[in-house]
XYZ file of C-alpha atoms in Angstrom:
747
model
C 18.918 10.363 13.503
C 19.600 12.820 16.334
C 20.812 16.360 15.901
C 23.815 16.231 14.269
C 22.086 16.351 10.355
C 19.897 19.235 11.996
C 23.533 21.182 11.888
C 24.695 20.192 8.647
C 21.209 20.228 6.557
C 21.304 23.906 7.927
C 24.719 24.478 6.878
C 23.985 23.032 3.241
C 20.904 24.776 2.962
C 22.867 27.961 3.991
C 25.916 27.570 1.861
C 23.958 27.269 -0.714
C 21.465 30.094 -0.459
C 24.409 32.148 0.336
C 26.028 32.165 -3.045
C 22.555 34.318 -3.976
C 23.118 37.060 -1.908
C 24.561 40.014 -3.856
C 21.255 40.004 -6.047
C 19.010 40.643 -3.089
C 18.750 44.130 -3.075
C 17.673 44.014 -6.286
C 14.568 41.409 -5.581
C 13.500 43.647 -3.248
C 9.937 44.634 -5.169
C 9.939 40.950 -6.448
C 10.090 39.045 -3.416
C 9.444 34.886 -4.317
C 6.749 33.452 -1.868
C 7.644 32.422 1.754
C 8.768 29.002 1.808
C 5.456 27.522 3.840
C 2.891 30.183 4.332
C 4.287 33.819 3.874
C 3.128 33.544 0.619
C 0.374 35.155 -1.743
C -2.802 33.013 -2.508
C -3.468 32.986 -6.063
C -7.213 32.269 -5.464
C -8.475 31.630 -1.844
C -11.411 33.445 -1.368
C -14.394 31.132 0.280
C -15.954 31.523 -2.755
C -13.199 30.743 -5.721
C -14.016 34.246 -7.052
C -11.392 36.349 -8.127
C -7.842 36.524 -6.489
C -6.858 38.383 -3.870
C -3.399 39.961 -3.956
C -2.984 42.041 -1.033
C 0.549 40.625 0.112
C -1.520 39.122 2.862
C -1.796 35.301 3.353
C -6.006 34.428 2.693
C -6.967 31.375 4.480
C -10.477 29.838 5.108
C -10.376 28.247 8.122
C -13.632 29.676 9.338
C -15.399 29.360 6.368
C -14.651 32.567 4.917
C -11.847 34.094 3.663
C -9.447 36.512 6.204
C -6.104 37.063 6.536
C -4.036 34.731 8.485
C -2.901 37.200 10.789
C -6.899 37.693 11.950
C -7.897 34.091 12.250
C -7.733 33.356 16.276
C -6.802 29.287 15.212
C -3.361 28.050 15.670
C -2.658 27.274 11.274
C -0.469 26.316 9.146
C -1.083 27.797 5.538
C 1.265 26.051 2.809
C 1.127 26.692 -0.355
C 1.078 24.070 -3.239
C 3.801 24.867 -5.322
C 6.551 26.012 -2.226
C 5.290 22.402 -0.498
C 6.420 20.721 -4.219
C 9.983 22.414 -4.054
C 10.251 21.666 -0.639
C 9.796 17.888 -1.316
C 6.339 17.557 -0.220
C 4.874 15.017 -2.364
C 1.773 14.077 -0.989
C -0.375 14.392 2.388
C 1.991 12.227 4.231
C 4.893 14.650 3.798
C 2.761 17.421 5.541
C 4.794 16.748 8.652
C 7.561 17.637 7.248
C 6.456 22.000 6.806
C 3.864 21.704 9.952
C 5.087 20.907 13.546
C 3.186 19.379 15.769
C 1.991 16.528 12.952
C 2.431 13.222 12.591
C 1.012 10.879 9.978
C 1.632 6.998 10.201
C -0.408 4.896 8.992
C -2.670 1.378 10.651
C -2.624 -1.379 7.789
C -3.742 0.510 5.411
C -5.423 3.402 7.197
C -3.974 6.715 7.043
C -4.255 7.833 10.689
C -2.986 11.714 11.201
C -2.123 12.717 14.584
C -1.797 16.877 15.663
C -0.205 17.625 19.122
C -0.628 14.002 20.496
C -4.626 13.610 19.104
C -4.741 10.253 16.967
C -6.661 7.317 16.078
C -5.722 3.905 16.287
C -8.613 2.142 14.601
C -9.039 0.941 11.067
C -12.117 -1.364 11.186
C -14.929 -0.320 8.947
C -16.597 2.608 9.446
C -13.867 3.884 12.099
C -12.927 7.397 10.714
C -9.653 9.443 11.710
C -10.216 12.270 14.845
C -8.199 14.424 12.393
C -10.640 15.653 9.718
C -9.198 15.769 5.956
C -11.349 17.766 3.786
C -10.223 18.174 -0.009
C -12.599 21.297 -1.613
C -14.355 21.405 1.285
C -16.092 17.700 0.941
C -15.018 15.632 4.000
C -12.906 12.250 3.526
C -14.712 9.480 5.357
C -12.334 6.827 4.351
C -8.762 6.604 6.478
C -8.203 4.234 3.203
C -8.062 7.328 0.972
C -6.746 10.222 3.009
C -2.635 10.204 0.819
C -3.390 12.667 -1.785
C -1.068 13.751 -4.098
C -0.052 17.432 -4.244
C 0.618 17.340 -7.841
C -2.527 20.316 -8.591
C -2.911 21.843 -5.052
C -3.453 25.146 -4.401
C -2.801 24.954 -0.621
C -2.872 23.377 2.300
C -4.133 24.160 5.832
C -3.589 22.807 9.292
C -6.009 23.727 11.786
C -4.355 22.496 15.218
C -7.320 21.699 17.731
C -10.482 20.302 17.510
C -12.932 21.958 15.434
C -16.357 20.577 16.192
C -18.228 23.557 15.541
C -17.744 24.337 12.264
C -16.617 21.679 11.010
C -18.294 18.680 12.999
C -17.758 15.321 13.730
C -13.929 13.424 13.899
C -12.027 16.639 13.895
C -11.157 15.736 17.519
C -7.116 16.493 16.813
C -8.018 19.287 13.924
C -8.385 19.280 10.561
C -6.836 19.016 7.105
C -7.673 20.970 4.305
C -6.825 20.329 0.939
C -7.561 22.866 -1.746
C -6.783 22.480 -5.726
C -6.493 24.604 -8.121
C -9.277 26.435 -9.564
C -9.930 26.915 -13.312
C -8.953 30.035 -14.786
C -10.283 32.492 -17.525
C -6.825 32.820 -18.498
C -5.066 30.406 -20.665
C -2.512 28.237 -18.667
C -0.713 25.173 -19.178
C 1.964 23.631 -16.453
C 3.954 19.987 -17.261
C 6.456 18.371 -15.106
C 8.385 15.617 -15.546
C 11.482 13.859 -12.845
C 13.731 11.447 -13.007
C 14.957 9.902 -9.402
C 17.483 8.061 -9.813
C 18.456 5.790 -6.309
C 15.201 3.487 -6.776
C 13.901 4.530 -10.423
C 11.190 6.883 -9.588
C 9.017 8.623 -12.850
C 7.185 11.357 -12.250
C 4.807 13.030 -15.047
C 2.140 15.362 -14.427
C 0.276 18.465 -16.507
C -2.132 20.947 -15.617
C -4.356 22.778 -18.357
C -7.046 24.981 -17.865
C -8.319 28.290 -20.257
C -11.232 29.560 -20.884
C -14.882 27.391 -22.396
C -16.696 30.353 -23.363
C -17.411 33.823 -21.397
C -18.960 32.437 -18.615
C -17.215 28.556 -18.360
C -13.646 28.146 -17.554
C -11.857 24.506 -17.365
C -8.845 22.651 -15.996
C -7.593 18.915 -16.022
C -4.525 18.400 -13.832
C -3.312 14.449 -15.160
C -0.469 12.762 -12.660
C 1.433 9.769 -13.187
C 3.771 8.395 -10.675
C 5.677 4.674 -10.646
C 9.106 3.403 -9.059
C 10.535 0.292 -9.100
C 10.613 -0.365 -5.276
C 13.262 0.143 -2.023
C 13.078 -3.007 -0.519
C 13.945 -6.185 -1.955
C 12.539 -9.266 -0.823
C 14.533 -12.089 -0.197
C 12.163 -15.300 -1.148
C 11.047 -13.545 -4.189
C 14.279 -11.915 -5.582
C 12.208 -8.648 -6.459
C 12.304 -5.062 -5.464
C 8.804 -4.222 -3.670
C 7.658 -1.082 -1.515
C 7.341 0.079 -5.243
C 4.133 2.223 -6.632
C 2.395 2.524 -9.821
C -0.232 4.957 -9.982
C -2.075 7.610 -12.215
C -4.439 10.332 -11.464
C -7.126 12.626 -12.556
C -8.792 15.773 -11.384
C -11.566 17.624 -14.168
C -12.841 20.854 -12.795
C -16.007 23.513 -14.694
C -15.935 26.753 -13.184
C -19.365 27.887 -14.650
C -20.663 31.860 -14.018
C -24.455 30.719 -14.329
C -25.282 34.446 -13.264
C -23.204 37.524 -12.192
C -24.668 36.066 -8.774
C -24.503 32.671 -9.330
C -21.478 30.258 -9.257
C -20.408 26.592 -9.383
C -17.142 24.595 -9.644
C -17.962 21.120 -11.213
C -15.183 18.456 -9.708
C -14.542 14.989 -10.883
C -11.487 12.936 -10.004
C -10.477 9.529 -10.247
C -6.855 7.654 -9.723
C -6.205 3.814 -9.333
C -2.707 2.102 -9.158
C -0.809 0.081 -6.945
C 1.444 0.910 -3.460
C 2.277 -1.697 -2.111
C 5.091 0.021 0.665
C 2.848 -0.077 3.492
C 2.942 -3.897 3.672
C 6.963 -4.398 3.074
C 7.069 -5.227 6.534
C 10.529 -5.928 8.121
C 10.925 -8.055 11.153
C 12.606 -5.952 14.814
C 13.617 -6.697 18.017
C 14.495 -9.860 17.054
C 10.999 -11.478 18.111
C 9.450 -12.741 15.257
C 7.844 -16.169 14.349
C 11.164 -18.672 13.438
C 13.468 -15.869 13.549
C 16.029 -17.772 15.372
C 15.894 -20.395 13.327
C 19.756 -20.490 11.601
C 18.406 -22.379 8.644
C 15.924 -19.163 7.637
C 17.532 -16.859 5.614
C 16.548 -13.628 7.132
C 16.246 -9.727 6.636
C 18.078 -7.886 9.126
C 18.024 -4.109 7.741
C 15.327 -1.610 6.101
C 15.976 -2.626 2.659
C 15.476 -6.187 3.132
C 11.920 -7.995 3.698
C 10.871 -12.000 2.751
C 7.600 -13.548 1.692
C 4.938 -13.219 -0.415
C 5.451 -9.778 -2.427
C 2.550 -7.886 -0.735
C 0.192 -5.686 -3.312
C -2.205 -3.246 -3.057
C -4.768 -1.745 -5.266
C -6.621 1.153 -5.024
C -9.362 3.009 -6.931
C -11.202 6.241 -6.175
C -13.880 7.647 -8.138
C -15.205 10.946 -7.027
C -17.854 14.065 -8.083
C -18.146 17.425 -6.098
C -20.620 20.493 -6.413
C -19.531 23.596 -4.868
C -22.233 25.792 -5.429
C -21.968 29.894 -4.192
C -24.710 32.078 -4.821
C -23.824 36.307 -3.422
C -27.214 37.940 -1.904
C -25.097 40.762 -1.183
C -25.547 40.606 2.630
C -25.619 37.083 2.633
C -23.625 34.401 0.648
C -25.623 31.296 0.060
C -22.851 27.713 -0.595
C -23.945 24.202 -1.170
C -21.527 21.468 -1.254
C -22.395 18.203 -2.131
C -20.452 15.382 -3.227
C -20.342 11.580 -4.014
C -17.056 9.483 -3.587
C -16.493 5.799 -4.261
C -12.592 3.960 -2.957
C -11.860 0.555 -2.798
C -8.449 -1.139 -1.333
C -7.285 -4.955 -2.072
C -4.421 -6.004 -0.173
C -2.964 -9.107 0.073
C 0.574 -9.683 1.826
C 2.510 -12.312 4.029
C 1.771 -12.602 7.933
C 4.506 -14.244 9.366
C 7.497 -12.358 8.065
C 9.747 -15.138 6.661
C 10.190 -17.189 3.711
C 8.713 -20.045 5.141
C 4.905 -20.795 4.024
C 2.867 -20.348 7.239
C 0.711 -17.605 6.970
C -1.297 -14.719 4.891
C -4.139 -12.302 4.394
C -6.129 -10.817 1.611
C -8.250 -7.821 2.879
C -11.053 -5.946 0.733
C -11.979 -2.723 1.569
C -14.663 -0.343 -0.166
C -16.194 3.119 1.112
C -19.250 4.831 -0.216
C -20.110 8.589 0.444
C -22.304 10.525 -0.092
C -22.477 14.599 1.693
C -24.716 17.503 1.210
C -23.629 20.814 3.104
C -25.798 24.023 3.007
C -24.507 27.373 4.444
C -25.484 30.603 4.906
C -23.178 33.458 5.678
C -23.204 37.181 6.441
C -20.612 38.595 4.084
C -19.147 42.577 4.781
C -17.788 43.442 8.046
C -20.656 44.477 10.859
C -20.960 44.822 14.389
C -22.631 41.237 14.191
C -21.172 38.256 11.266
C -22.553 34.825 11.211
C -22.583 31.542 9.751
C -25.024 28.976 10.503
C -25.575 25.324 7.896
C -27.053 22.310 8.052
C -25.273 19.227 6.813
C -26.174 15.655 6.016
C -23.605 12.368 5.009
C -24.217 8.613 4.394
C -21.377 6.436 4.208
C -21.353 2.870 3.084
C -18.321 1.244 4.386
C -17.225 -2.814 3.760
C -14.248 -4.559 5.333
C -13.433 -7.981 4.075
C -10.525 -9.892 5.556
C -9.152 -13.775 4.841
C -6.621 -15.278 6.702
C -4.759 -18.227 4.835
C -2.672 -21.206 6.304
C -0.182 -21.720 3.471
C 1.125 -19.452 0.441
C -0.698 -16.839 -0.901
C -0.873 -17.395 -4.499
C -3.133 -15.033 -7.061
C -3.546 -13.410 -9.904
C -2.397 -9.667 -8.824
C -4.123 -8.478 -12.181
C -7.656 -9.651 -11.045
C -6.942 -10.103 -6.957
C -9.103 -13.177 -7.496
C -9.700 -15.438 -4.496
C -6.067 -17.260 -3.335
C -5.287 -20.368 -3.377
C -4.885 -22.030 0.190
C -6.353 -23.245 3.197
C -8.677 -20.732 4.396
C -8.013 -19.948 8.325
C -10.760 -16.963 9.169
C -12.789 -14.490 6.956
C -14.709 -12.237 8.562
C -17.108 -9.667 6.881
C -18.004 -6.648 7.943
C -20.209 -3.454 6.893
C -21.287 -0.020 8.145
C -23.849 2.142 7.217
C -23.439 5.688 9.144
C -25.846 8.529 8.521
C -24.977 11.742 10.479
C -26.908 15.000 10.463
C -25.838 17.972 11.841
C -27.254 21.634 12.192
C -24.619 24.035 13.250
C -24.060 28.329 13.822
C -21.581 30.825 15.073
C -21.431 34.469 15.630
C -19.053 37.319 15.805
C -19.672 40.172 17.657
C -17.665 43.386 17.755
C -17.934 44.941 21.331
C -15.269 47.882 19.873
C -13.069 48.070 17.308
C -10.586 45.706 19.355
C -12.666 43.732 21.057
C -14.267 40.890 19.183
C -15.647 38.207 20.582
C -17.280 34.694 18.731
C -19.392 32.142 20.025
C -20.479 29.203 17.945
C -22.828 25.449 18.703
C -23.288 22.586 16.950
C -25.274 19.288 17.325
C -24.899 16.088 15.565
C -27.275 12.538 15.734
C -25.472 10.004 14.350
C -26.507 6.306 13.443
C -24.317 3.308 12.644
C -25.906 0.214 11.357
C -23.382 -2.887 11.991
C -23.011 -6.379 10.267
C -20.312 -8.576 10.882
C -20.013 -12.335 9.150
C -17.237 -14.098 10.986
C -16.988 -17.302 8.862
C -14.273 -19.592 9.713
C -14.790 -21.917 6.695
C -12.287 -24.835 7.576
C -14.008 -25.595 10.634
C -17.473 -24.791 9.244
C -18.485 -22.175 11.954
C -20.731 -19.435 10.479
C -21.463 -16.204 13.631
C -23.685 -13.343 12.733
C -23.834 -10.006 14.190
C -26.644 -7.142 13.512
C -26.655 -4.441 15.342
C -27.126 -0.561 15.655
C -26.845 2.463 17.726
C -27.142 6.401 17.698
C -25.098 9.092 19.349
C -25.914 13.112 19.441
C -23.304 15.117 20.637
C -23.450 19.260 21.074
C -20.248 20.650 20.677
C -19.112 24.371 20.936
C -16.413 26.647 20.883
C -15.962 30.731 22.151
C -13.494 33.047 21.476
C -12.289 36.667 22.521
C -10.022 38.409 20.397
C -8.135 41.598 21.422
C -6.543 43.352 18.566
C -3.595 46.055 19.510
C -3.411 47.072 15.631
C -4.867 45.584 12.661
C -1.044 44.039 12.818
C -1.397 42.344 15.864
C -3.564 40.705 18.350
C -3.893 38.509 21.351
C -6.839 35.672 21.601
C -8.520 32.956 24.298
C -10.612 30.413 22.803
C -12.473 27.121 24.576
C -13.061 24.081 21.452
C -14.641 21.045 22.127
C -14.949 18.060 20.280
C -15.897 14.289 19.146
C -15.038 11.199 17.728
C -18.045 9.496 16.866
C -18.738 5.703 18.100
C -17.383 2.414 16.169
C -18.261 -0.717 15.862
C -14.483 -2.864 16.172
C -14.815 -5.556 13.859
C -11.170 -6.432 13.140
C -11.829 -9.546 14.912
C -14.792 -11.845 16.378
C -16.246 -10.995 18.954
C -17.324 -7.607 18.149
C -17.468 -4.277 20.926
C -18.872 -1.218 20.596
C -17.096 1.904 21.423
C -18.542 5.073 22.555
C -17.089 8.380 20.976
C -14.169 10.064 22.415
C -14.622 13.918 23.370
C -12.234 17.023 23.575
C -12.271 20.342 25.275
C -9.232 22.626 24.463
C -8.249 25.672 26.046
C -5.817 27.933 24.085
C -3.905 31.441 24.550
C -2.197 32.523 21.448
C -0.787 35.969 19.683
C -0.718 36.945 15.845
C 1.094 39.673 14.401
C 2.574 40.953 11.336
C 5.400 42.638 10.544
C 5.295 43.730 6.899
C 5.576 41.116 4.856
C 6.386 38.865 8.097
C 4.132 36.627 9.778
C 3.979 35.488 13.664
C 2.041 33.572 15.906
C 2.639 31.785 19.177
C 0.178 29.394 21.117
C -0.194 28.021 24.561
C -2.772 24.940 25.069
C -4.423 22.563 27.405
C -6.515 19.409 26.482
C -9.176 17.369 28.930
C -9.193 14.382 26.626
C -11.828 11.518 27.367
C -13.137 8.474 26.767
C -10.061 8.057 24.116
C -10.660 5.224 21.298
C -7.659 2.892 21.733
C -7.008 -0.337 19.857
C -4.907 -2.930 21.468
C -4.979 -6.723 21.604
C -7.017 -8.625 24.296
C -7.564 -12.228 25.041
C -11.345 -13.664 24.687
C -12.109 -17.088 25.289
C -8.533 -17.756 24.876
C -8.110 -16.361 21.527
C -6.548 -12.691 21.019
C -8.087 -10.611 19.359
C -7.479 -6.816 18.077
C -10.103 -4.803 19.935
C -10.995 -1.124 20.684
C -11.567 0.277 24.022
C -12.431 4.085 25.910
C -9.176 4.974 27.697
C -10.310 7.093 30.687
C -8.710 10.131 30.190
C -5.248 12.010 29.160
C -4.053 15.819 29.150
C -2.438 17.536 26.795
C -0.250 20.627 26.998
C 1.763 22.758 25.018
C 3.143 25.511 23.173
C 3.076 26.254 19.263
C 5.184 29.107 17.757
C 5.653 30.027 13.704
C 7.495 32.673 11.939
C 7.424 33.085 8.240
C 8.241 35.566 5.259
C 11.188 37.212 3.141
C 13.922 38.227 5.528
C 16.105 39.651 2.664
C 14.906 40.418 -0.813
C 14.549 36.942 -2.845
C 15.171 35.311 0.664
C 12.350 33.724 2.203
C 12.323 31.484 5.416
C 9.634 29.770 7.640
C 10.025 28.846 10.552
C 7.899 26.167 13.124
C 8.410 24.268 16.624
C 5.611 22.273 18.363
C 6.737 21.508 22.053
C 4.625 18.934 23.812
C 6.192 18.844 27.212
C 2.870 16.914 28.854
C 0.862 14.296 26.976
C 0.351 11.902 29.208
C -3.017 8.695 29.980
C -3.907 10.130 33.581
C -6.438 7.018 33.843
C -5.833 4.300 31.816
C -5.923 1.078 33.900
C -7.751 -1.324 31.342
C -4.908 -1.517 28.674
C -3.712 -4.067 27.089
C 0.077 -4.225 25.762
C 1.890 -6.785 23.442
C 4.996 -8.206 25.301
C 7.738 -10.855 23.479
C 7.680 -13.844 25.218
C 10.584 -15.289 23.988
C 13.334 -13.516 21.281
C 13.388 -14.847 17.778
C 10.313 -17.101 18.690
C 7.782 -14.188 18.552
C 4.526 -15.148 20.191
C 3.820 -11.520 21.720
C 1.932 -12.080 25.174
C -1.424 -10.239 25.692
C -0.180 -8.872 28.918
C -3.097 -6.067 30.870
C -1.046 -3.260 32.068
C -1.708 0.001 34.015
C -0.786 2.573 31.866
C -1.928 5.742 33.540
C 0.767 7.927 33.841
C 2.510 6.752 30.411
C 2.771 9.312 27.911
C 0.427 9.093 25.022
C 0.956 7.219 21.469
C 2.648 9.182 18.742
C 2.980 12.100 20.782
C 6.367 13.445 19.984
C 7.834 16.304 22.534
C 9.185 18.428 19.933
C 9.043 19.070 16.428
C 10.687 21.318 14.409
C 11.060 22.523 10.718
C 13.305 25.149 9.474
C 12.606 26.103 5.290
C 13.850 28.516 3.079
C 14.130 29.011 -0.970
C 16.066 32.304 -2.325
C 16.349 33.409 -6.005
C 19.160 34.830 -7.749
C 19.660 36.686 -11.709
C 21.921 34.187 -12.952
C 23.001 33.486 -16.780
C 19.843 35.340 -18.024
C 17.792 33.378 -16.204
C 17.289 32.979 -12.611
C 18.347 30.660 -10.078
C 16.357 29.039 -7.448
C 17.431 27.752 -4.477
C 15.096 25.826 -1.513
C 15.458 23.591 1.288
C 13.801 21.956 4.134
C 14.905 20.351 7.654
C 12.195 18.582 9.782
C 13.021 17.065 13.608
C 11.136 14.494 15.158
C 12.047 13.664 18.601
C 10.414 10.239 18.569
C 7.059 8.662 19.893
C 5.606 5.752 20.858
C 3.460 3.173 19.145
C 1.802 1.312 22.192
C 0.643 2.626 25.597
C 2.974 1.710 28.610
C 5.969 3.182 26.651
C 6.361 0.249 24.704
C 6.915 0.719 21.000
C 9.544 4.006 20.551
C 10.273 5.304 17.214
C 13.717 7.090 17.954
C 14.347 10.816 16.857
C 14.804 11.082 12.940
C 15.677 14.473 10.986
C 14.192 14.913 7.350
C 16.006 16.782 4.571
C 14.814 18.130 1.509
C 16.532 20.141 -1.005
C 16.724 21.244 -4.314
C 18.645 23.878 -7.398
C 17.668 24.982 -10.647
C 17.730 27.270 -12.669
C 14.676 29.373 -14.590
C 14.847 31.096 -17.760
C 14.222 34.645 -18.493
C 10.241 33.966 -20.101
C 9.738 31.750 -16.944
C 8.654 29.217 -19.548
C 10.931 26.763 -18.313
C 12.616 25.466 -14.953
C 15.244 22.651 -14.866
C 16.369 21.285 -11.092
C 18.276 18.926 -8.933
C 16.338 17.766 -6.062
C 17.230 15.897 -2.935
C 14.564 13.994 -0.742
C 15.543 12.626 2.210
C 19.100 13.741 1.974
C 20.501 12.027 4.993
C 18.498 8.258 4.348
C 16.662 8.457 7.844
C 14.646 5.485 8.514
C 11.668 5.531 10.545
C 8.590 3.530 11.010
C 5.599 4.764 8.764
C 3.256 1.496 10.552
C 4.658 -1.054 13.003
C 2.650 -4.118 12.668
C 2.283 -5.612 16.523
C 1.114 -9.345 16.373
C 1.454 -13.327 17.340
C 3.861 -13.581 14.887
C 6.592 -10.527 16.825
C 7.018 -7.083 15.732
C 7.661 -5.719 12.337
C 7.830 -2.386 10.626
C 7.290 -0.355 7.474
C 9.701 1.661 6.680
C 9.880 4.993 4.968
C 11.292 6.070 1.836
C 14.846 6.018 1.574
C 17.022 9.281 -0.003
C 15.935 9.946 -3.557
C 18.427 11.969 -6.015
C 16.432 13.348 -9.228
C 16.146 15.849 -12.027
C 12.991 17.684 -12.639
C 12.018 19.303 -15.922
C 8.733 21.918 -15.402
C 7.691 23.773 -18.833
C 4.651 26.790 -17.826
C 2.653 28.777 -20.827
C 0.496 31.456 -19.662
């Protein structure tokens, strides 16, 4: 979309905010929280105890409650309510608020990228290398990493490898999502919104209060539906539609004054098929040159069988804290069961050539136990053990001809079976870790940490080609062990200004690539990150800057390959890559009633320094699909999903008006573009996303009415780009949505 919308959008936001300027001086004592990280966190303690209301930003990025300015890590802290006001509705939208973050997909699998570190694998047991946590529970499945932010208290994005405290699969960083904690003070919030452009309805509610003197409960229920924003030329239906519901219930139990547990149960289900509303691009899809075919030619059209993606998620979790004065013991026990079923037309035309059906399920259990010192002594630390067991299954069936099925039951489609593949991976991981902080002087602090992980994967593959009557079986197992560490030196000039230097390591688990047969074993990828940075707090205004260098080795890259003349999708270990860049962020009040947040991520270097064995897909002839798999030396080419420049600017303001309060907010996010394939192929052009809202709140703060615009300038970019024998196609982001929102709050 280029730079022009940034100028226009910034001007629009500025005009809307300038209208509030006369009352800023009157708001000095009650300034609204900042748009991004300059927020007061209502309940951000590591053990979810009494709220901290110091005016500082409190985070738990190091497994303990600390001011953001004191944490020697590149971290963005986002208040949940403010993120929603700025147009971020799900965890996919975090990239609009945090520079250096891109969140694309590989089919159903969500694959975040932080500073160019990302994953391409989507087979069973292949977990993302940016770890996602919800209430400190690690989500192993890439197929359920999109989380509605409706009842989220805050989000913490940790940049760089987090291999010591967070373990495996955090080579790029970690995304921590913290939901709202039950309160002993009764509270209820309800929200309803309607988007006019594709008739989107959102309903949500959150209720909390005491059950007894020692028990508090909360319940969050959310529903979202729309009629879709892509028109199917074959079925004459709108697709890229959504109909989902989620429920989260929590109990906070003060068993004794020293022992507290929070029990959480959650459930979500629905149909969200936007990622499979695939539109042919580049004019090289199968039969696309056929003049007799009705063909899609813009982001709002597709052709083929209506795609579906049904999913459900069940989860239960217990976070328990025991306070022993000098030591705090924490236990995190969790179970999660998720399933996704998808079906779509694979040739992307109205011809009934080929189609696909997949069934993906993950069952996960984990237990973590930690002990941490409390207080602010000369020596402090954390030690713990972690165990997890994950059972992941991927079933994929390809059909010749039409794909017809009962969407309600997802029964086996009618048609000639072309391929059928069943794969299962059971992953058992055990880790021990510890970290110590030593205050050399009042100003100088040294941190050192180690983590040892032992992980075993047992792999089972059944490749059944029913039409040919062939059956092939693979049963394998492998164990990987890894030692990761981090070391930090931090010097504090005063309580609100410090500098730090760090070295961190991380690794992503080895995998069995199982999307096609034959399969191959891919060893773990490893990373060493060096970073220097500074953090400062000027009153209530927060500043941070960091420079970093990554040595990235044995990168797991997914590509097409030819095996015995048959094209397969396989994973490989690329040799290595280097990443260099800078981060800068600023947030806080600049005038009474006006808060801003600004972030810039610059990645001048993100290249494969040695990748001689890459495989790329190149069109054979325009209009006829048949992408040719070609070996290519990608050494020196830019890494995938690594934009050179990302930036965001957000603002919130309030002003007394008509007996209530006028509220305005806006956010501009810019991405300079990135590649989807090695060898600098498949480029996503630059784009800018602009969100804004304007509302009015009653004096008693019970009712708020607002109008909002998401993606105001209708920027379109690919959330998923598919390369295959049928050609190239992609699913687009959501188009512009203008709507109204009503919110009620009772305390």
